[in-house]
mmCIF file with all atom_site columns, C-alpha atoms in Angstrom:
data_model
loop_
_atom_site.group_PDB
_atom_site.id
_atom_site.type_symbol
_atom_site.label_atom_id
_atom_site.label_alt_id
_atom_site.label_comp_id
_atom_site.label_asym_id
_atom_site.label_entity_id
_atom_site.label_seq_id
_atom_site.pdbx_PDB_ins_code
_atom_site.Cartn_x
_atom_site.Cartn_y
_atom_site.Cartn_z
_atom_site.occupancy
_atom_site.B_iso_or_equiv
_atom_site.pdbx_formal_charge
_atom_site.auth_seq_id
_atom_site.auth_comp_id
_atom_site.auth_asym_id
_atom_site.auth_atom_id
_atom_site.pdbx_PDB_model_num
ATOM 1   C CA . UNK A 1 1   ? 20.635 26.283 -18.627 1.00 0.00 ? 1   UNK A CA 1
ATOM 2   C CA . UNK A 1 2   ? 23.259 28.778 -19.789 1.00 0.00 ? 2   UNK A CA 1
ATOM 3   C CA . UNK A 1 3   ? 23.014 32.553 -19.303 1.00 0.00 ? 3   UNK A CA 1
ATOM 4   C CA . UNK A 1 4   ? 24.479 35.395 -21.414 1.00 0.00 ? 4   UNK A CA 1
ATOM 5   C CA . UNK A 1 5   ? 24.310 39.041 -20.485 1.00 0.00 ? 5   UNK A CA 1
ATOM 6   C CA . UNK A 1 6   ? 25.461 42.115 -22.408 1.00 0.00 ? 6   UNK A CA 1
ATOM 7   C CA . UNK A 1 7   ? 24.693 45.837 -21.877 1.00 0.00 ? 7   UNK A CA 1
ATOM 8   C CA . UNK A 1 8   ? 25.699 49.147 -23.446 1.00 0.00 ? 8   UNK A CA 1
ATOM 9   C CA . UNK A 1 9   ? 24.649 52.774 -23.598 1.00 0.00 ? 9   UNK A CA 1
ATOM 10  C CA . UNK A 1 10  ? 23.279 54.655 -26.470 1.00 0.00 ? 10  UNK A CA 1
ATOM 11  C CA . UNK A 1 11  ? 23.099 58.429 -26.966 1.00 0.00 ? 11  UNK A CA 1
ATOM 12  C CA . UNK A 1 12  ? 19.306 58.360 -27.740 1.00 0.00 ? 12  UNK A CA 1
ATOM 13  C CA . UNK A 1 13  ? 16.148 58.576 -25.809 1.00 0.00 ? 13  UNK A CA 1
ATOM 14  C CA . UNK A 1 14  ? 14.421 55.457 -24.467 1.00 0.00 ? 14  UNK A CA 1
ATOM 15  C CA . UNK A 1 15  ? 11.495 56.025 -26.893 1.00 0.00 ? 15  UNK A CA 1
ATOM 16  C CA . UNK A 1 16  ? 14.008 56.182 -29.893 1.00 0.00 ? 16  UNK A CA 1
ATOM 17  C CA . UNK A 1 17  ? 15.669 52.984 -28.689 1.00 0.00 ? 17  UNK A CA 1
ATOM 18  C CA . UNK A 1 18  ? 12.250 51.234 -28.362 1.00 0.00 ? 18  UNK A CA 1
ATOM 19  C CA . UNK A 1 19  ? 11.097 52.462 -31.816 1.00 0.00 ? 19  UNK A CA 1
ATOM 20  C CA . UNK A 1 20  ? 14.373 51.211 -33.418 1.00 0.00 ? 20  UNK A CA 1
ATOM 21  C CA . UNK A 1 21  ? 13.794 47.727 -32.006 1.00 0.00 ? 21  UNK A CA 1
ATOM 22  C CA . UNK A 1 22  ? 10.125 47.641 -33.117 1.00 0.00 ? 22  UNK A CA 1
ATOM 23  C CA . UNK A 1 23  ? 11.126 48.380 -36.696 1.00 0.00 ? 23  UNK A CA 1
ATOM 24  C CA . UNK A 1 24  ? 10.754 45.173 -38.747 1.00 0.00 ? 24  UNK A CA 1
ATOM 25  C CA . UNK A 1 25  ? 14.132 45.994 -40.449 1.00 0.00 ? 25  UNK A CA 1
ATOM 26  C CA . UNK A 1 26  ? 16.100 45.894 -37.092 1.00 0.00 ? 26  UNK A CA 1
ATOM 27  C CA . UNK A 1 27  ? 17.017 42.242 -37.196 1.00 0.00 ? 27  UNK A CA 1
ATOM 28  C CA . UNK A 1 28  ? 18.422 42.585 -40.758 1.00 0.00 ? 28  UNK A CA 1
ATOM 29  C CA . UNK A 1 29  ? 20.439 45.627 -39.593 1.00 0.00 ? 29  UNK A CA 1
ATOM 30  C CA . UNK A 1 30  ? 21.680 43.855 -36.490 1.00 0.00 ? 30  UNK A CA 1
ATOM 31  C CA . UNK A 1 31  ? 22.828 40.670 -38.233 1.00 0.00 ? 31  UNK A CA 1
ATOM 32  C CA . UNK A 1 32  ? 26.597 40.786 -38.872 1.00 0.00 ? 32  UNK A CA 1
ATOM 33  C CA . UNK A 1 33  ? 28.198 39.739 -42.181 1.00 0.00 ? 33  UNK A CA 1
ATOM 34  C CA . UNK A 1 34  ? 28.837 37.153 -43.361 1.00 0.00 ? 34  UNK A CA 1
ATOM 35  C CA . UNK A 1 35  ? 25.555 35.966 -41.913 1.00 0.00 ? 35  UNK A CA 1
ATOM 36  C CA . UNK A 1 36  ? 22.443 37.180 -43.567 1.00 0.00 ? 36  UNK A CA 1
ATOM 37  C CA . UNK A 1 37  ? 18.785 36.879 -42.663 1.00 0.00 ? 37  UNK A CA 1
ATOM 38  C CA . UNK A 1 38  ? 15.890 35.786 -44.916 1.00 0.00 ? 38  UNK A CA 1
ATOM 39  C CA . UNK A 1 39  ? 12.410 36.495 -43.527 1.00 0.00 ? 39  UNK A CA 1
ATOM 40  C CA . UNK A 1 40  ? 9.580  34.075 -44.094 1.00 0.00 ? 40  UNK A CA 1
ATOM 41  C CA . UNK A 1 41  ? 6.987  35.698 -41.840 1.00 0.00 ? 41  UNK A CA 1
ATOM 42  C CA . UNK A 1 42  ? 7.450  38.799 -39.773 1.00 0.00 ? 42  UNK A CA 1
ATOM 43  C CA . UNK A 1 43  ? 4.898  40.504 -37.611 1.00 0.00 ? 43  UNK A CA 1
ATOM 44  C CA . UNK A 1 44  ? 5.477  43.884 -35.804 1.00 0.00 ? 44  UNK A CA 1
ATOM 45  C CA . UNK A 1 45  ? 6.496  43.342 -32.237 1.00 0.00 ? 45  UNK A CA 1
ATOM 46  C CA . UNK A 1 46  ? 3.385  42.793 -30.052 1.00 0.00 ? 46  UNK A CA 1
ATOM 47  C CA . UNK A 1 47  ? 2.335  40.305 -27.497 1.00 0.00 ? 47  UNK A CA 1
ATOM 48  C CA . UNK A 1 48  ? 2.247  36.867 -29.245 1.00 0.00 ? 48  UNK A CA 1
ATOM 49  C CA . UNK A 1 49  ? 3.653  38.207 -32.443 1.00 0.00 ? 49  UNK A CA 1
ATOM 50  C CA . UNK A 1 50  ? 5.695  35.746 -34.579 1.00 0.00 ? 50  UNK A CA 1
ATOM 51  C CA . UNK A 1 51  ? 8.951  36.027 -36.509 1.00 0.00 ? 51  UNK A CA 1
ATOM 52  C CA . UNK A 1 52  ? 10.024 33.236 -38.830 1.00 0.00 ? 52  UNK A CA 1
ATOM 53  C CA . UNK A 1 53  ? 13.375 33.525 -40.588 1.00 0.00 ? 53  UNK A CA 1
ATOM 54  C CA . UNK A 1 54  ? 16.444 31.728 -41.760 1.00 0.00 ? 54  UNK A CA 1
ATOM 55  C CA . UNK A 1 55  ? 19.924 32.770 -40.772 1.00 0.00 ? 55  UNK A CA 1
ATOM 56  C CA . UNK A 1 56  ? 22.337 31.873 -43.500 1.00 0.00 ? 56  UNK A CA 1
ATOM 57  C CA . UNK A 1 57  ? 25.854 31.056 -42.260 1.00 0.00 ? 57  UNK A CA 1
ATOM 58  C CA . UNK A 1 58  ? 27.333 31.047 -45.673 1.00 0.00 ? 58  UNK A CA 1
ATOM 59  C CA . UNK A 1 59  ? 25.638 28.152 -47.504 1.00 0.00 ? 59  UNK A CA 1
ATOM 60  C CA . UNK A 1 60  ? 24.242 26.685 -44.336 1.00 0.00 ? 60  UNK A CA 1
ATOM 61  C CA . UNK A 1 61  ? 20.686 27.615 -43.367 1.00 0.00 ? 61  UNK A CA 1
ATOM 62  C CA . UNK A 1 62  ? 19.413 27.806 -39.781 1.00 0.00 ? 62  UNK A CA 1
ATOM 63  C CA . UNK A 1 63  ? 15.609 28.239 -39.482 1.00 0.00 ? 63  UNK A CA 1
ATOM 64  C CA . UNK A 1 64  ? 14.055 30.009 -36.521 1.00 0.00 ? 64  UNK A CA 1
ATOM 65  C CA . UNK A 1 65  ? 10.511 30.698 -35.338 1.00 0.00 ? 65  UNK A CA 1
ATOM 66  C CA . UNK A 1 66  ? 10.291 33.068 -32.351 1.00 0.00 ? 66  UNK A CA 1
ATOM 67  C CA . UNK A 1 67  ? 7.325  34.437 -30.414 1.00 0.00 ? 67  UNK A CA 1
ATOM 68  C CA . UNK A 1 68  ? 7.271  37.738 -28.657 1.00 0.00 ? 68  UNK A CA 1
ATOM 69  C CA . UNK A 1 69  ? 6.077  38.147 -25.074 1.00 0.00 ? 69  UNK A CA 1
ATOM 70  C CA . UNK A 1 70  ? 6.326  40.503 -22.171 1.00 0.00 ? 70  UNK A CA 1
ATOM 71  C CA . UNK A 1 71  ? 6.096  43.402 -24.656 1.00 0.00 ? 71  UNK A CA 1
ATOM 72  C CA . UNK A 1 72  ? 6.289  46.880 -23.205 1.00 0.00 ? 72  UNK A CA 1
ATOM 73  C CA . UNK A 1 73  ? 6.685  49.310 -25.970 1.00 0.00 ? 73  UNK A CA 1
ATOM 74  C CA . UNK A 1 74  ? 8.905  51.610 -23.895 1.00 0.00 ? 74  UNK A CA 1
ATOM 75  C CA . UNK A 1 75  ? 11.011 49.234 -21.805 1.00 0.00 ? 75  UNK A CA 1
ATOM 76  C CA . UNK A 1 76  ? 11.510 46.136 -23.906 1.00 0.00 ? 76  UNK A CA 1
ATOM 77  C CA . UNK A 1 77  ? 10.299 42.709 -24.949 1.00 0.00 ? 77  UNK A CA 1
ATOM 78  C CA . UNK A 1 78  ? 11.239 39.013 -24.876 1.00 0.00 ? 78  UNK A CA 1
ATOM 79  C CA . UNK A 1 79  ? 11.603 36.655 -27.811 1.00 0.00 ? 79  UNK A CA 1
ATOM 80  C CA . UNK A 1 80  ? 11.483 33.018 -27.323 1.00 0.00 ? 80  UNK A CA 1
ATOM 81  C CA . UNK A 1 81  ? 12.589 30.414 -29.819 1.00 0.00 ? 81  UNK A CA 1
ATOM 82  C CA . UNK A 1 82  ? 9.817  27.936 -30.435 1.00 0.00 ? 82  UNK A CA 1
ATOM 83  C CA . UNK A 1 83  ? 11.515 26.214 -33.344 1.00 0.00 ? 83  UNK A CA 1
ATOM 84  C CA . UNK A 1 84  ? 15.153 26.370 -34.182 1.00 0.00 ? 84  UNK A CA 1
ATOM 85  C CA . UNK A 1 85  ? 18.671 25.097 -33.591 1.00 0.00 ? 85  UNK A CA 1
ATOM 86  C CA . UNK A 1 86  ? 18.846 25.175 -29.794 1.00 0.00 ? 86  UNK A CA 1
ATOM 87  C CA . UNK A 1 87  ? 16.976 23.193 -27.174 1.00 0.00 ? 87  UNK A CA 1
ATOM 88  C CA . UNK A 1 88  ? 15.891 26.434 -25.532 1.00 0.00 ? 88  UNK A CA 1
ATOM 89  C CA . UNK A 1 89  ? 16.463 30.134 -26.276 1.00 0.00 ? 89  UNK A CA 1
ATOM 90  C CA . UNK A 1 90  ? 14.846 33.080 -24.575 1.00 0.00 ? 90  UNK A CA 1
ATOM 91  C CA . UNK A 1 91  ? 16.132 36.555 -25.184 1.00 0.00 ? 91  UNK A CA 1
ATOM 92  C CA . UNK A 1 92  ? 15.014 39.582 -23.094 1.00 0.00 ? 92  UNK A CA 1
ATOM 93  C CA . UNK A 1 93  ? 15.711 43.078 -24.521 1.00 0.00 ? 93  UNK A CA 1
ATOM 94  C CA . UNK A 1 94  ? 15.414 45.850 -21.822 1.00 0.00 ? 94  UNK A CA 1
ATOM 95  C CA . UNK A 1 95  ? 15.670 49.589 -22.312 1.00 0.00 ? 95  UNK A CA 1
ATOM 96  C CA . UNK A 1 96  ? 16.244 51.935 -19.434 1.00 0.00 ? 96  UNK A CA 1
ATOM 97  C CA . UNK A 1 97  ? 16.446 55.729 -19.605 1.00 0.00 ? 97  UNK A CA 1
ATOM 98  C CA . UNK A 1 98  ? 19.555 57.043 -17.842 1.00 0.00 ? 98  UNK A CA 1
ATOM 99  C CA . UNK A 1 99  ? 19.060 60.628 -19.053 1.00 0.00 ? 99  UNK A CA 1
ATOM 100 C CA . UNK A 1 100 ? 16.620 62.222 -21.533 1.00 0.00 ? 100 UNK A CA 1
ATOM 101 C CA . UNK A 1 101 ? 19.066 61.351 -24.422 1.00 0.00 ? 101 UNK A CA 1
ATOM 102 C CA . UNK A 1 102 ? 20.890 58.372 -22.938 1.00 0.00 ? 102 UNK A CA 1
ATOM 103 C CA . UNK A 1 103 ? 19.550 54.850 -22.690 1.00 0.00 ? 103 UNK A CA 1
ATOM 104 C CA . UNK A 1 104 ? 20.931 51.584 -21.277 1.00 0.00 ? 104 UNK A CA 1
ATOM 105 C CA . UNK A 1 105 ? 20.236 48.571 -23.428 1.00 0.00 ? 105 UNK A CA 1
ATOM 106 C CA . UNK A 1 106 ? 20.409 45.257 -21.630 1.00 0.00 ? 106 UNK A CA 1
ATOM 107 C CA . UNK A 1 107 ? 20.404 41.848 -23.503 1.00 0.00 ? 107 UNK A CA 1
ATOM 108 C CA . UNK A 1 108 ? 19.837 38.748 -21.414 1.00 0.00 ? 108 UNK A CA 1
ATOM 109 C CA . UNK A 1 109 ? 19.624 35.376 -22.882 1.00 0.00 ? 109 UNK A CA 1
ATOM 110 C CA . UNK A 1 110 ? 18.905 31.971 -21.370 1.00 0.00 ? 110 UNK A CA 1
ATOM 111 C CA . UNK A 1 111 ? 19.700 29.060 -23.633 1.00 0.00 ? 111 UNK A CA 1
ATOM 112 C CA . UNK A 1 112 ? 20.462 25.334 -23.791 1.00 0.00 ? 112 UNK A CA 1
ATOM 113 C CA . UNK A 1 113 ? 22.380 23.388 -26.393 1.00 0.00 ? 113 UNK A CA 1
ATOM 114 C CA . UNK A 1 114 ? 20.805 20.281 -27.886 1.00 0.00 ? 114 UNK A CA 1
ATOM 115 C CA . UNK A 1 115 ? 22.620 16.892 -27.424 1.00 0.00 ? 115 UNK A CA 1
ATOM 116 C CA . UNK A 1 116 ? 24.591 15.092 -30.116 1.00 0.00 ? 116 UNK A CA 1
ATOM 117 C CA . UNK A 1 117 ? 26.045 16.523 -33.365 1.00 0.00 ? 117 UNK A CA 1
ATOM 118 C CA . UNK A 1 118 ? 23.559 19.406 -33.290 1.00 0.00 ? 118 UNK A CA 1
ATOM 119 C CA . UNK A 1 119 ? 24.877 20.384 -29.874 1.00 0.00 ? 119 UNK A CA 1
ATOM 120 C CA . UNK A 1 120 ? 28.384 20.398 -31.124 1.00 0.00 ? 120 UNK A CA 1
ATOM 121 C CA . UNK A 1 121 ? 27.542 22.720 -33.958 1.00 0.00 ? 121 UNK A CA 1
ATOM 122 C CA . UNK A 1 122 ? 25.441 25.042 -31.837 1.00 0.00 ? 122 UNK A CA 1
ATOM 123 C CA . UNK A 1 123 ? 28.226 25.200 -29.212 1.00 0.00 ? 123 UNK A CA 1
ATOM 124 C CA . UNK A 1 124 ? 30.431 26.791 -31.879 1.00 0.00 ? 124 UNK A CA 1
ATOM 125 C CA . UNK A 1 125 ? 27.863 29.141 -33.425 1.00 0.00 ? 125 UNK A CA 1
ATOM 126 C CA . UNK A 1 126 ? 26.249 30.166 -30.124 1.00 0.00 ? 126 UNK A CA 1
ATOM 127 C CA . UNK A 1 127 ? 29.311 30.083 -27.913 1.00 0.00 ? 127 UNK A CA 1
ATOM 128 C CA . UNK A 1 128 ? 29.821 32.788 -25.317 1.00 0.00 ? 128 UNK A CA 1
ATOM 129 C CA . UNK A 1 129 ? 32.603 34.227 -27.434 1.00 0.00 ? 129 UNK A CA 1
ATOM 130 C CA . UNK A 1 130 ? 30.467 34.175 -30.577 1.00 0.00 ? 130 UNK A CA 1
ATOM 131 C CA . UNK A 1 131 ? 27.543 35.809 -28.657 1.00 0.00 ? 131 UNK A CA 1
ATOM 132 C CA . UNK A 1 132 ? 29.944 38.522 -27.266 1.00 0.00 ? 132 UNK A CA 1
ATOM 133 C CA . UNK A 1 133 ? 31.192 39.373 -30.788 1.00 0.00 ? 133 UNK A CA 1
ATOM 134 C CA . UNK A 1 134 ? 27.582 39.365 -32.107 1.00 0.00 ? 134 UNK A CA 1
ATOM 135 C CA . UNK A 1 135 ? 26.359 41.787 -29.355 1.00 0.00 ? 135 UNK A CA 1
ATOM 136 C CA . UNK A 1 136 ? 29.409 43.972 -29.680 1.00 0.00 ? 136 UNK A CA 1
ATOM 137 C CA . UNK A 1 137 ? 28.566 44.318 -33.469 1.00 0.00 ? 137 UNK A CA 1
ATOM 138 C CA . UNK A 1 138 ? 24.905 44.996 -32.471 1.00 0.00 ? 138 UNK A CA 1
ATOM 139 C CA . UNK A 1 139 ? 25.981 47.677 -29.978 1.00 0.00 ? 139 UNK A CA 1
ATOM 140 C CA . UNK A 1 140 ? 28.033 49.518 -32.623 1.00 0.00 ? 140 UNK A CA 1
ATOM 141 C CA . UNK A 1 141 ? 25.325 49.341 -35.237 1.00 0.00 ? 141 UNK A CA 1
ATOM 142 C CA . UNK A 1 142 ? 22.590 50.393 -32.816 1.00 0.00 ? 142 UNK A CA 1
ATOM 143 C CA . UNK A 1 143 ? 24.647 53.433 -31.667 1.00 0.00 ? 143 UNK A CA 1
ATOM 144 C CA . UNK A 1 144 ? 25.593 54.369 -35.331 1.00 0.00 ? 144 UNK A CA 1
ATOM 145 C CA . UNK A 1 145 ? 21.928 54.296 -36.530 1.00 0.00 ? 145 UNK A CA 1
ATOM 146 C CA . UNK A 1 146 ? 20.361 55.938 -33.523 1.00 0.00 ? 146 UNK A CA 1
ATOM 147 C CA . UNK A 1 147 ? 22.960 58.621 -33.052 1.00 0.00 ? 147 UNK A CA 1
ATOM 148 C CA . UNK A 1 148 ? 23.006 59.415 -36.833 1.00 0.00 ? 148 UNK A CA 1
ATOM 149 C CA . UNK A 1 149 ? 19.139 59.774 -36.693 1.00 0.00 ? 149 UNK A CA 1
ATOM 150 C CA . UNK A 1 150 ? 19.538 62.150 -33.790 1.00 0.00 ? 150 UNK A CA 1
ATOM 151 C CA . UNK A 1 151 ? 22.019 64.316 -35.584 1.00 0.00 ? 151 UNK A CA 1
ATOM 152 C CA . UNK A 1 152 ? 19.805 64.368 -38.693 1.00 0.00 ? 152 UNK A CA 1
ATOM 153 C CA . UNK A 1 153 ? 16.743 65.611 -36.774 1.00 0.00 ? 153 UNK A CA 1
#
């Protein structure tokens, strides 16, 4: 089993961070170009809620079905892939207030590549370097959206 961890701070309250992640548009905002996401079924985050979507890597579709668990509307949630490109994928999103308007976001992923040619492909797309780039992008977008909202209010 492989482990990936990433954390960053945002100049927004814990409740604003949690609300941002509950927004059904968040995955679309947090998916970097040239990848784009197509939703097939998306339920608001709650215990047992389901998200079904396709990530398009150019002309190559990658279908996912994830189920949410350990949902705490203020401190985070877990999404577990039940159908998708990897043998196993579980992603924990945690939000911790550092100050009234400063929140630490932690991303922790446990995953396992499948064997064979699928494993080769997923080792490229979901490599530690690719994940680090993805979450760097996500940290920048999260900060930009949340801090812009704070300035507008």
